[in-house]
CSV table of C-alpha atoms and ligand atoms in Angstrom, one decimal:
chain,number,residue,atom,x,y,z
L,1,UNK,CA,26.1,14.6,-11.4
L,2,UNK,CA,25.6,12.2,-8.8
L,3,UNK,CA,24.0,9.2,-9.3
L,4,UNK,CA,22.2,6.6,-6.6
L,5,UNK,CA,21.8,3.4,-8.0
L,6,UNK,CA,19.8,1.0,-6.1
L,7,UNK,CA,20.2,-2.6,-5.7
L,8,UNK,CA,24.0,-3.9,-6.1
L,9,UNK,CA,23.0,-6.9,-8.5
L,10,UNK,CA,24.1,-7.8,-11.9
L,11,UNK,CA,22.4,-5.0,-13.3
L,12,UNK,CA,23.2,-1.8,-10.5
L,13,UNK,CA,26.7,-3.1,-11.1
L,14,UNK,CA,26.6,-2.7,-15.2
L,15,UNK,CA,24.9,0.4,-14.2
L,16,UNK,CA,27.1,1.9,-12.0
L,17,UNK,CA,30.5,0.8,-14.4
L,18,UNK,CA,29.1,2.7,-17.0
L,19,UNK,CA,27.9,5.5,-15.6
L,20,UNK,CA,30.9,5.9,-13.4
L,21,UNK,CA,32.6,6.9,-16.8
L,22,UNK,CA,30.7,10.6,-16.4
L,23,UNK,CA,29.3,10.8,-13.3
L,24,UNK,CA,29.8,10.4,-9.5
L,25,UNK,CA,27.9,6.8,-8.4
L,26,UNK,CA,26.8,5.3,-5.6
L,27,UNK,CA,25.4,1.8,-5.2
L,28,UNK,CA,23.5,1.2,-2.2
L,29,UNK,CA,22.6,-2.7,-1.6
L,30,UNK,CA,20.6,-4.2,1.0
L,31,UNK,CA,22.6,-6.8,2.1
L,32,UNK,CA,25.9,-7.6,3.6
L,33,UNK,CA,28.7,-8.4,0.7
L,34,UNK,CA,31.0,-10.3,1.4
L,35,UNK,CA,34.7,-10.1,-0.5
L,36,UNK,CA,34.5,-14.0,-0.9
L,37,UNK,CA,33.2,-15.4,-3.7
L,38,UNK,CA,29.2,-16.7,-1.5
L,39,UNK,CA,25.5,-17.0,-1.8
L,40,UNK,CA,23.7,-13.8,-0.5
L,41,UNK,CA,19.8,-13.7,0.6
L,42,UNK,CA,19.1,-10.8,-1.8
L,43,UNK,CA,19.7,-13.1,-5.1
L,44,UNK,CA,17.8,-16.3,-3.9
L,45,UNK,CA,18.7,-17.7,-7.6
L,46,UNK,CA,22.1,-17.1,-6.5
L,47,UNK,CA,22.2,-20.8,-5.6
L,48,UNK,CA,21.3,-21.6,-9.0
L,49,UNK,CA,23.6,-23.0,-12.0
L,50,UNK,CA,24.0,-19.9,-14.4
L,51,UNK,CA,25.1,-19.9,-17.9
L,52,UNK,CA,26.7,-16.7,-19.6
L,53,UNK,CA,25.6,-16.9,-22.9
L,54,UNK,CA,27.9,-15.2,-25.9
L,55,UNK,CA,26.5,-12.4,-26.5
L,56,UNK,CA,26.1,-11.5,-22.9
L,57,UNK,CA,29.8,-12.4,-22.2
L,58,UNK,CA,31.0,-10.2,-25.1
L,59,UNK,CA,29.2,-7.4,-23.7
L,60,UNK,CA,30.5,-7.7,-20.2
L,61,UNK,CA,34.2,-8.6,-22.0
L,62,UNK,CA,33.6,-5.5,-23.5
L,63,UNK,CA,33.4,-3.4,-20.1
L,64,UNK,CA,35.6,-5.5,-18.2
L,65,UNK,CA,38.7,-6.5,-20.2
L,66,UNK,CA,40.0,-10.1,-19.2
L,67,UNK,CA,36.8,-10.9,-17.2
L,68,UNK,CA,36.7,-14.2,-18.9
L,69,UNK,CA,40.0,-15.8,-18.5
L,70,UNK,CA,39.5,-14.5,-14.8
L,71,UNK,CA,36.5,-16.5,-14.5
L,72,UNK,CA,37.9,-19.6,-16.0
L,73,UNK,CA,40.3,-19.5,-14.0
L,74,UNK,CA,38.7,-18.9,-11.0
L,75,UNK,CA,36.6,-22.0,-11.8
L,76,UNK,CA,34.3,-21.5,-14.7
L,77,UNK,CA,33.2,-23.8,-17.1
L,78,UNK,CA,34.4,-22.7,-21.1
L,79,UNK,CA,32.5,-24.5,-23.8
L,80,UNK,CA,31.5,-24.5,-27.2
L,81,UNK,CA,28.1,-22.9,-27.3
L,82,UNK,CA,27.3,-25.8,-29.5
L,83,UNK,CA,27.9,-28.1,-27.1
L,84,UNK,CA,24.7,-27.3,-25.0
L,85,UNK,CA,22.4,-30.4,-25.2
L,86,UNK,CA,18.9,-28.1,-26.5
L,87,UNK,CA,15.7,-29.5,-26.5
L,88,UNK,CA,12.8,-28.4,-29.0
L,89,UNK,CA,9.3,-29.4,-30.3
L,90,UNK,CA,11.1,-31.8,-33.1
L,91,UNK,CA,13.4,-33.5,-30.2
L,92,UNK,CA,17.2,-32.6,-29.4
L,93,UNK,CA,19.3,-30.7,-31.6
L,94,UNK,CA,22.4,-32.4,-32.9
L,95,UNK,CA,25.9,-31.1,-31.1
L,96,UNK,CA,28.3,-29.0,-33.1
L,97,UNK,CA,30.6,-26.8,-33.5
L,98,UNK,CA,30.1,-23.3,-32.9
L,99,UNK,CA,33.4,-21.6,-32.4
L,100,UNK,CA,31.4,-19.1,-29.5
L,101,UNK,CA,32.3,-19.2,-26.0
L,102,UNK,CA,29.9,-20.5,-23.5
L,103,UNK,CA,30.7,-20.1,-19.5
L,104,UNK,CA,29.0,-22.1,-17.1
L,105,UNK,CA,29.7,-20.9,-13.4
L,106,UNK,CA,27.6,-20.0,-10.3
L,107,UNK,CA,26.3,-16.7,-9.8
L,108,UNK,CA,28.1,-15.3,-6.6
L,109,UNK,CA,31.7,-16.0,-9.1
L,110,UNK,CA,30.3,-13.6,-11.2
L,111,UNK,CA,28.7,-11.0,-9.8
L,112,UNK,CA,32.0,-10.7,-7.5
L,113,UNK,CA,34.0,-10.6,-10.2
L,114,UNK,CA,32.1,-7.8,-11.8
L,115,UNK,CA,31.9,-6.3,-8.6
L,116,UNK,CA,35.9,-6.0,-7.7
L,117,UNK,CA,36.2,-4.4,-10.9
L,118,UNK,CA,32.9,-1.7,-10.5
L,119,UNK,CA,35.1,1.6,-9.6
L,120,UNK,CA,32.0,3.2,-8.1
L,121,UNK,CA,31.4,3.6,-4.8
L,122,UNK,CA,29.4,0.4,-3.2
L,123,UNK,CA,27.8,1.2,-0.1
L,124,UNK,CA,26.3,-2.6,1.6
L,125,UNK,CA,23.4,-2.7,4.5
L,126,UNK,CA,21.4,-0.1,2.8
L,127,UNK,CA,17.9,-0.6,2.8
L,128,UNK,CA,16.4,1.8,0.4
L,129,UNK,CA,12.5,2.5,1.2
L,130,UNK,CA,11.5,5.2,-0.9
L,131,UNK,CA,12.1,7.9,-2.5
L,132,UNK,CA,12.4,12.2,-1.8
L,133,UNK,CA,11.0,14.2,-3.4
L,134,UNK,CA,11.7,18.4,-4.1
L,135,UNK,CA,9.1,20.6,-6.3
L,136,UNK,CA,7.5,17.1,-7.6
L,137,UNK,CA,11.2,16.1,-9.4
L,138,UNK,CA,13.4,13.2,-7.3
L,139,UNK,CA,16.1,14.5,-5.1
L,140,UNK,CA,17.3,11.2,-3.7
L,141,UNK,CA,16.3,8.4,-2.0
L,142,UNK,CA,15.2,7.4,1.8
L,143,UNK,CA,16.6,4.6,3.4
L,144,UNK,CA,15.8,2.4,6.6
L,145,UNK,CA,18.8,3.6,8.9
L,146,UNK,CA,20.5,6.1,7.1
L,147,UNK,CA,18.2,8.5,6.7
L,148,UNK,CA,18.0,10.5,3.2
L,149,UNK,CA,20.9,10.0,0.3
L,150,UNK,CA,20.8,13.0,-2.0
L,151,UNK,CA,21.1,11.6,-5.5
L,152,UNK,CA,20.3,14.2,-9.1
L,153,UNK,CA,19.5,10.4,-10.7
L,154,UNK,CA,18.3,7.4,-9.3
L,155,UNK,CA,18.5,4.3,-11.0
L,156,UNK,CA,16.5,1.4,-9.6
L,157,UNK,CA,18.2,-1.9,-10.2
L,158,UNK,CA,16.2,-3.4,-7.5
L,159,UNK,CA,15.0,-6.7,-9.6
L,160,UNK,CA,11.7,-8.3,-9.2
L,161,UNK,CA,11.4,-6.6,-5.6
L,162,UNK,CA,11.5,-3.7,-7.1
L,163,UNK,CA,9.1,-1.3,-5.6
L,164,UNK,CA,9.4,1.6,-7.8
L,165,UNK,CA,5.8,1.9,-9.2
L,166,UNK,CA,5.0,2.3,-4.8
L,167,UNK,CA,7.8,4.8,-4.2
L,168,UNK,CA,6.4,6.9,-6.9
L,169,UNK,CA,2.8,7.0,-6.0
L,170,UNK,CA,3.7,7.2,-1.9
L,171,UNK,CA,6.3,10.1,-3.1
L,172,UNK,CA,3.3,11.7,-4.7
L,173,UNK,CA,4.4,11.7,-8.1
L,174,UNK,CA,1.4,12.7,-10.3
L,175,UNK,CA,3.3,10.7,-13.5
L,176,UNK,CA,1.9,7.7,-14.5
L,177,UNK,CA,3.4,4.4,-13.5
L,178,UNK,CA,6.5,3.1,-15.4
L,179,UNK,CA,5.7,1.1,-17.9
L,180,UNK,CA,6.9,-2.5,-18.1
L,181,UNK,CA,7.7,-4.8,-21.0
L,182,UNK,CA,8.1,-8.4,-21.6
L,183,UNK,CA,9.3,-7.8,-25.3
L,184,UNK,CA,13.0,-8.2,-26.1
L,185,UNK,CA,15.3,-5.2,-26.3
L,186,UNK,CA,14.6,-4.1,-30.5
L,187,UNK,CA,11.6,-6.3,-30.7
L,188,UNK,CA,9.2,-4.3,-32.7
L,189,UNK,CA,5.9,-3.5,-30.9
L,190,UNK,CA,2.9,-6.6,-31.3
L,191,UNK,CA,5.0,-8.8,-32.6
L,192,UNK,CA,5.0,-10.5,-28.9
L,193,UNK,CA,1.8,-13.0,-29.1
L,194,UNK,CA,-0.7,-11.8,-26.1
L,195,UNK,CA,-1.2,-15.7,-25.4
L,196,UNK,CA,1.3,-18.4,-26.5
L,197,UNK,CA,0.8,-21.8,-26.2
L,198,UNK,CA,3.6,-23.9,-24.4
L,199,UNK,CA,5.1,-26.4,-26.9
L,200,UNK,CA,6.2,-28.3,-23.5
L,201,UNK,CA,3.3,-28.0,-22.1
L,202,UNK,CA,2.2,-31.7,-21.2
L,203,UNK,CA,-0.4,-30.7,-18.4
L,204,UNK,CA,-4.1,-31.3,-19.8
L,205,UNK,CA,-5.2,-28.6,-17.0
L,206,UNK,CA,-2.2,-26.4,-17.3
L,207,UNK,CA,-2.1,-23.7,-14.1
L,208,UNK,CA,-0.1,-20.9,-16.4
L,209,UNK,CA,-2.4,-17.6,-17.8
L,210,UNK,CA,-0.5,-17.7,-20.9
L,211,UNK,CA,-0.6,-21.4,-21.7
L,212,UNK,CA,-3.4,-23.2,-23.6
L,213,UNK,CA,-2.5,-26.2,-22.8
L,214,UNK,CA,0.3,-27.2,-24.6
L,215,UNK,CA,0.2,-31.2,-26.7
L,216,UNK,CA,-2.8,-33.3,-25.0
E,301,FAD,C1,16.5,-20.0,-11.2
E,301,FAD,C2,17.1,-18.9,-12.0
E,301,FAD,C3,18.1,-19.2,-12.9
E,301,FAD,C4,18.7,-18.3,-13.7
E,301,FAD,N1,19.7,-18.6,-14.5
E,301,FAD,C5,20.3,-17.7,-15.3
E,301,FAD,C6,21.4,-18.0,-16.2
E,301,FAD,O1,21.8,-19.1,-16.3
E,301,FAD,N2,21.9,-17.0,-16.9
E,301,FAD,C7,21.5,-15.7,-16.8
E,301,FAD,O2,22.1,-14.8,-17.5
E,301,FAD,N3,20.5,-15.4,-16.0
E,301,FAD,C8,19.9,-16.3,-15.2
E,301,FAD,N4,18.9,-16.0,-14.4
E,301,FAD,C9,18.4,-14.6,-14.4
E,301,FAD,C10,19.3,-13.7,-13.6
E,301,FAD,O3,19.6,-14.3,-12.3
E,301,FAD,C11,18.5,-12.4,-13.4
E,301,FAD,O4,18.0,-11.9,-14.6
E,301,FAD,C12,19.4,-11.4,-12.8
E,301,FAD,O5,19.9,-11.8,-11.6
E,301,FAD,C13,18.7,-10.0,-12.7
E,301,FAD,O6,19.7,-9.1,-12.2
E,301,FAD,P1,19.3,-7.8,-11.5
E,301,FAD,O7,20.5,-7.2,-11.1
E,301,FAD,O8,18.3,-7.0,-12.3
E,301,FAD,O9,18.4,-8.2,-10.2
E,301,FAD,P2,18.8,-9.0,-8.9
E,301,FAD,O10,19.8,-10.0,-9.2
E,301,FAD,O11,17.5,-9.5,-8.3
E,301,FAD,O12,19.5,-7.9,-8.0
E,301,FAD,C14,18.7,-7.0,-7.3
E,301,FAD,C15,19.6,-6.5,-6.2
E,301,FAD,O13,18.9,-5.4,-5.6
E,301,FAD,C16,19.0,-5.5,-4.1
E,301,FAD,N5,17.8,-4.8,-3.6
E,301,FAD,C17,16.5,-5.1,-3.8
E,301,FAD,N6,15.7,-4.3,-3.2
E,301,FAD,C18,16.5,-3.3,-2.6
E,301,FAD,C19,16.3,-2.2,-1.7
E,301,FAD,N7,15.1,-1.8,-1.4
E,301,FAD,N8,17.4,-1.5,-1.3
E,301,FAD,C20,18.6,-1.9,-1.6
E,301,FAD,N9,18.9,-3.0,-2.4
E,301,FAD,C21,17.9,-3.7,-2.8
E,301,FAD,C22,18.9,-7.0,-3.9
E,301,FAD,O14,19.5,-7.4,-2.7
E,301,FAD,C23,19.8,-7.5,-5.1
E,301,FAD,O15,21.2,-7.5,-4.7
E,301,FAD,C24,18.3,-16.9,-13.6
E,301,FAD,C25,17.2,-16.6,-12.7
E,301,FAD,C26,16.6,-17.6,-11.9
E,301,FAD,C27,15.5,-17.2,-11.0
């Protein structure tokens, strides 16, 4: 089968390295990568400290074997998830030890690292616009300057961009709009509050929908 997956992020990359197991993958990404480790326009958070939390780093340990010790030494930070200075309601949790990795490291280390280890093929300057159509079932994708790519699955990893629910309606689907979801992965449905109050929230006129207002 050959799969299109669209957006060359974090997530088209886990994508692609799983599906590549099976199937024949493409990743077409917007911008220009680059095989240095720098900030791209596409991931404006890019510039932005990240932390790989444990359970996310055993996951992508699992896929990539030796990612970690490639990322420390390429210039991450290892620490005890413990270590992290947390703030709650009651005031700052007391350091200890955990015995669980923590990595703190920027954003472009990572996703190149994932990326020089994703055996799909990763196709850069492709600006995915919509979506074609066949007999009311997907056949591929349209793209700003190179025409049609022929895909029997697309997987949008576009992020927040993302303009699936558009390419659907303009591609005439009759479905209903993907659904989306705030709850966590396993979360069991309504146990997600509609409205939560902020616990930070100092602000006696506080812009957010979802917060009442927080301690006044
Ligand atoms: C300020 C900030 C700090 C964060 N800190 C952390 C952190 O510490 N730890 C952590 O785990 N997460 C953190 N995150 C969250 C994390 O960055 C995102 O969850 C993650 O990047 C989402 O990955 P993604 O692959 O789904 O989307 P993205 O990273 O948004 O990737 C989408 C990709 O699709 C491409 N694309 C979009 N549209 C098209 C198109 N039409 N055609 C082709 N390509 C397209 C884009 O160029 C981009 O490369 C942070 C986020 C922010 C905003």
């Amino acid at each position: 089968m050959r799969v299109v997956v669209v957006g060359g992020g974090i997530a088209g990359l886990l994508a692609a390295r799983v599906l590549s197991e099976a199937h024949d993958v493409v990743v077409l990404e917007r911008d220009e990568l680059s095989d240095e480790v720098e900030y791209r326009a596409g991931v404006p958070q890019g510039r932005h400290v990240h932390g790989l939390l444990v359970r996310g780093g055993e996951l992508l340990e699992g896929l990539f074997p030796g990612l970690r010790d490639e990322l420390v030494a390429a210039g991450a930070v290892l620490a005890d998830a413990g270590d992290m200075r947390i703030l709650n309601p009651l005031g700052w949790l007391a350091r200890t030890r955990t015995g669980l990795p923590l990595l703190s490291l920027s954003r472009p280390l990572l996703e190149t690292a994932i990326r020089r280890r994703v055996t799909a093929e990763i196709v850069d300057g492709v600006h995915v616009t919509g979506l074609s159509l066949r007999d009311g079932t997907v056949d591929g994708v349209l793209t700003r300057d190179h025409g049609k790519i022929g895909a029997d699955l697309v997987v949008d990893a576009s992020g927040r961009s993302s303009k699936l629910a558009n390419w659907l309606a303009e591609a005439g689907s009759r479905r209903r709009s993907p659904r989306s979801s705030t709850r966590a992965p396993g979360t069991p449905r309504g146990s997600t509050p509609r409205r939560r109050t902020s616990p930070w929230c100092t602000r006696k006129a506080c812009p957010r929908r979802t917060c009442r207002g927080g301690a006044r």
